[in-house]
Coordinates of C-alpha atoms and ligand atoms in Angstrom, one line a residue:
M3 CA -9.2 -13.7 1.2
N4 CA -6.5 -11.5 -1.0
Y5 CA -6.8 -8.1 -2.2
L6 CA -5.3 -6.7 -5.3
C7 CA -4.2 -2.9 -4.8
P8 CA -3.0 -1.2 -8.2
S9 CA -0.7 1.4 -7.4
I10 CA -1.6 4.5 -9.5
L11 CA 2.2 5.8 -9.2
A12 CA 2.7 3.8 -12.7
A13 CA -0.4 5.3 -14.4
D14 CA -0.3 7.6 -17.1
F15 CA -1.6 10.7 -15.6
W16 CA -2.9 12.4 -18.5
E17 CA -5.2 9.5 -18.4
L18 CA -5.8 9.0 -14.6
G19 CA -9.6 9.1 -14.3
R20 CA -10.1 6.7 -17.4
Q21 CA -7.4 4.0 -15.9
V22 CA -8.7 3.9 -12.6
E23 CA -12.0 3.3 -14.2
L24 CA -10.7 0.6 -15.9
V25 CA -9.0 -1.1 -12.8
E26 CA -12.3 -0.5 -11.2
K27 CA -14.3 -2.1 -13.8
A28 CA -11.9 -5.3 -14.1
G29 CA -12.8 -5.6 -10.2
A30 CA -9.8 -4.7 -8.3
P31 CA -11.0 -3.8 -4.7
Y32 CA -8.2 -1.4 -3.7
L33 CA -6.5 1.2 -5.1
H34 CA -2.8 2.3 -4.0
I35 CA -2.0 6.3 -3.3
D36 CA 1.9 6.7 -2.9
V37 CA 2.5 10.0 -1.4
M38 CA 5.9 10.8 -1.7
D39 CA 7.3 14.2 0.0
G40 CA 11.1 14.2 -1.3
M41 CA 12.6 14.2 2.2
F42 CA 11.7 10.5 3.6
V43 CA 12.1 9.2 -0.2
P44 CA 14.3 10.9 -2.9
S45 CA 11.3 11.6 -5.2
I46 CA 7.9 13.5 -5.0
S47 CA 5.0 12.4 -6.3
F48 CA 1.6 13.8 -5.6
G49 CA -1.1 14.2 -2.8
M50 CA -4.2 15.8 -1.7
P51 CA -5.5 17.2 -4.9
V52 CA -5.1 13.8 -6.9
L53 CA -6.7 12.0 -3.8
E54 CA -9.5 14.4 -3.4
S55 CA -10.3 14.0 -7.4
V56 CA -10.1 10.0 -7.4
R57 CA -12.5 10.0 -4.6
K58 CA -15.1 11.8 -6.2
R59 CA -15.1 9.5 -8.9
S60 CA -14.3 6.2 -7.6
K61 CA -15.7 3.9 -5.0
L62 CA -12.4 1.6 -4.5
F63 CA -10.9 1.6 -1.2
M64 CA -8.3 4.3 -1.1
D65 CA -5.0 2.9 0.8
V66 CA -2.6 5.6 1.2
H67 CA 1.2 5.0 1.6
M68 CA 2.4 7.8 3.1
M69 CA 6.3 7.8 2.4
V70 CA 6.5 11.3 4.3
A71 CA 8.5 12.2 7.3
E72 CA 6.3 13.3 10.1
P73 CA 3.0 12.0 8.2
E74 CA 1.1 13.0 11.7
R75 CA 0.9 16.2 9.8
Y76 CA -1.5 15.3 7.5
I77 CA -3.9 12.6 8.6
E78 CA -7.0 14.9 9.4
E79 CA -6.6 16.4 5.8
L80 CA -6.2 12.8 4.0
I81 CA -9.1 11.4 5.8
R82 CA -11.0 14.5 5.3
L83 CA -10.5 14.1 1.3
G84 CA -11.2 10.6 1.3
A85 CA -8.6 8.2 2.1
D86 CA -9.9 4.8 3.6
G87 CA -6.7 3.5 5.2
I88 CA -3.4 5.1 6.0
T89 CA 0.0 3.7 6.3
I90 CA 2.7 5.3 7.9
H91 CA 6.5 4.3 8.0
V92 CA 8.1 2.9 11.2
E93 CA 11.3 5.0 10.3
A94 CA 9.2 8.1 9.4
C95 CA 7.4 8.8 12.6
D96 CA 8.4 9.5 16.2
C97 CA 4.5 9.3 17.6
I98 CA 3.3 6.2 16.2
P99 CA 1.0 5.2 18.8
E100 CA -0.6 8.6 18.6
T101 CA -0.6 8.9 14.9
L102 CA -2.4 5.2 14.6
E103 CA -5.0 6.3 17.3
K104 CA -5.8 9.3 15.6
I105 CA -6.2 7.5 11.9
R106 CA -8.3 5.0 14.0
S107 CA -10.4 7.7 15.9
L108 CA -11.2 9.4 12.6
G109 CA -12.6 6.3 11.0
A110 CA -10.0 5.0 8.7
K111 CA -7.8 1.9 8.8
T112 CA -4.3 1.8 9.9
G113 CA -1.4 0.4 8.7
I114 CA 2.7 0.4 9.7
A115 CA 5.3 0.0 6.8
I116 CA 8.7 -1.3 7.4
N117 CA 11.5 -0.7 4.6
P118 CA 13.5 -3.6 3.4
E119 CA 16.4 -3.0 5.8
T120 CA 14.4 -2.2 8.8
P121 CA 13.7 -5.3 11.0
V122 CA 10.1 -6.7 11.5
S123 CA 10.7 -6.3 15.3
A124 CA 10.6 -2.7 14.7
A125 CA 7.0 -3.1 13.8
L126 CA 6.1 -5.5 16.1
P127 CA 5.3 -3.1 19.3
Y128 CA 2.3 -1.7 16.7
I129 CA 1.1 -5.1 15.5
K130 CA -2.3 -4.8 17.9
M131 CA -2.9 -1.3 16.7
V132 CA -2.8 -1.6 13.1
D133 CA -5.1 -3.2 10.5
M134 CA -2.5 -4.0 8.2
V135 CA 1.5 -4.5 8.0
L136 CA 3.0 -3.2 5.0
V137 CA 6.6 -5.1 3.9
M138 CA 8.3 -3.1 1.5
T139 CA 9.7 -5.3 -1.1
V140 CA 11.6 -2.6 -2.7
R141 CA 13.4 0.7 -1.4
P142 CA 10.4 3.0 -0.9
G143 CA 10.5 6.2 -3.5
F144 CA 10.2 4.8 -7.1
G145 CA 7.9 2.4 -9.0
G146 CA 9.2 0.0 -11.6
Q147 CA 12.1 -1.2 -9.4
A148 CA 13.2 -5.0 -9.0
Y149 CA 11.8 -7.3 -6.0
I150 CA 14.1 -7.5 -3.5
I151 CA 14.1 -11.5 -2.7
D152 CA 15.5 -11.0 1.1
C153 CA 12.3 -9.7 1.9
I154 CA 10.4 -13.0 1.6
D155 CA 11.8 -14.4 4.8
K156 CA 10.3 -11.0 6.5
I157 CA 6.9 -11.8 4.8
K158 CA 6.8 -15.5 6.3
E159 CA 7.9 -13.8 9.8
V160 CA 5.0 -11.4 10.0
R161 CA 2.7 -13.9 8.7
R162 CA 3.8 -16.3 11.7
L163 CA 3.2 -13.5 14.1
I164 CA -0.2 -12.5 12.8
D165 CA -1.2 -16.2 13.0
Q166 CA 0.3 -17.2 16.1
N167 CA -1.5 -14.0 18.0
C168 CA -4.9 -14.7 15.9
L169 CA -4.8 -11.0 14.9
D170 CA -7.1 -9.7 12.4
V171 CA -4.2 -7.9 10.4
K172 CA -3.7 -7.8 6.5
L173 CA -0.3 -8.5 5.3
E174 CA 0.6 -6.1 2.4
I175 CA 3.7 -6.3 0.1
D176 CA 4.5 -3.5 -2.0
G177 CA 7.4 -3.3 -4.8
G178 CA 8.4 -5.2 -7.7
V179 CA 5.3 -7.6 -8.0
T180 CA 4.8 -9.1 -11.1
L181 CA 3.1 -12.5 -12.5
S182 CA 6.0 -13.9 -12.0
N183 CA 6.6 -13.7 -8.3
L184 CA 3.1 -13.5 -7.3
E185 CA 2.8 -16.9 -6.2
M186 CA 5.7 -17.0 -4.0
N187 CA 4.2 -14.3 -2.2
L188 CA 1.1 -15.4 -1.6
V189 CA 2.6 -18.7 -0.1
A190 CA 4.7 -16.9 2.1
G191 CA 1.9 -15.1 3.6
A192 CA 1.0 -11.7 1.9
N193 CA -2.5 -10.9 1.0
V194 CA -2.9 -7.4 -0.1
I195 CA -0.9 -7.3 -3.3
V196 CA 0.5 -3.6 -4.5
T197 CA 1.6 -3.8 -7.9
G198 CA 2.1 -0.7 -10.3
S199 CA 3.8 -1.3 -13.4
A200 CA 2.7 -5.0 -13.9
I201 CA -0.8 -3.5 -14.3
F202 CA -0.3 0.1 -15.8
K203 CA 1.6 -1.1 -18.9
G204 CA -0.3 -2.7 -21.8
D205 CA -3.9 -3.9 -21.3
I206 CA -4.9 -2.5 -18.1
E207 CA -8.1 -4.7 -17.5
A208 CA -6.7 -7.8 -18.7
N209 CA -3.8 -7.3 -16.4
V210 CA -6.1 -6.7 -13.2
R211 CA -8.3 -9.9 -14.6
E212 CA -5.1 -12.1 -14.8
F213 CA -3.6 -11.1 -11.3
L214 CA -7.2 -11.4 -9.9
K215 CA -7.3 -14.8 -11.4
R216 CA -4.0 -15.9 -10.0
M217 CA -5.1 -14.6 -6.7
S218 CA -8.4 -16.2 -6.0
Ligands
LIG20 C1 7.4 2.7 -4.4 C2 5.8 2.6 -3.9 C3 5.2 1.5 -4.7 C4 5.3 1.4 -6.4 C5 5.2 -0.1 -6.9 O1 8.0 3.3 -3.3 O2 5.5 2.6 -2.9 O3 4.0 1.4 -4.3 O4 4.2 2.2 -7.0 O5 5.4 -0.2 -8.1 P1 5.9 -1.1 -8.8 O6 4.9 -2.4 -9.0 O7 6.2 -0.9 -10.4 O8 7.1 -1.7 -8.2
LIG21 ZN1 3.4 2.1 -2.3

């Protein structure tokens, strides 16, 4: 089973509510919420108020991607406001097991992310503690970047690890995913597909439907 996860980072924030409705109406199951702090990544995006507003009006699974240093500071608040899953970066947290445990104990799904230059081995110690591994396919911090092709081997490597150990762990990819490179990522073993620019440009509903068709 594959899951499309549109990233609202690429939405028009004047029209955020309407655009989330379109994504939901077209059948996407997840919504990707990119939180950036200007420290772990150069840019600042949005946080709690946006999450809270979307939660009030949407039933989509809210997949929160914490591009934030010391994400452990925000777990309770994110879950209280309605996050369904929280992914933290292996590069950004000094207390990963405790943080994942906290996310789980508060009832949300857990994820661990690795940057393009981080080897899969860095996530390995946590693979049995997470519901999802996120392999970044661009350097985190900005939407609309080009997919880094070298990451495909890491996707395959994570897929092998999951399958060899019969783990119930999803494999998410994030960054530069388009209709042109989707297939190759699915073949490599990704099953949660984050995409921002390729969904929120042009006809949003048609874009979601096309992705879903090619992912079924
Ligand atoms: C990048 C973010 C991504 C971003 C993807 O740092 O984590 O989720 O929104 O956007 P596109 O699909 O435009 O690369
Ligand atoms: Zn993201």
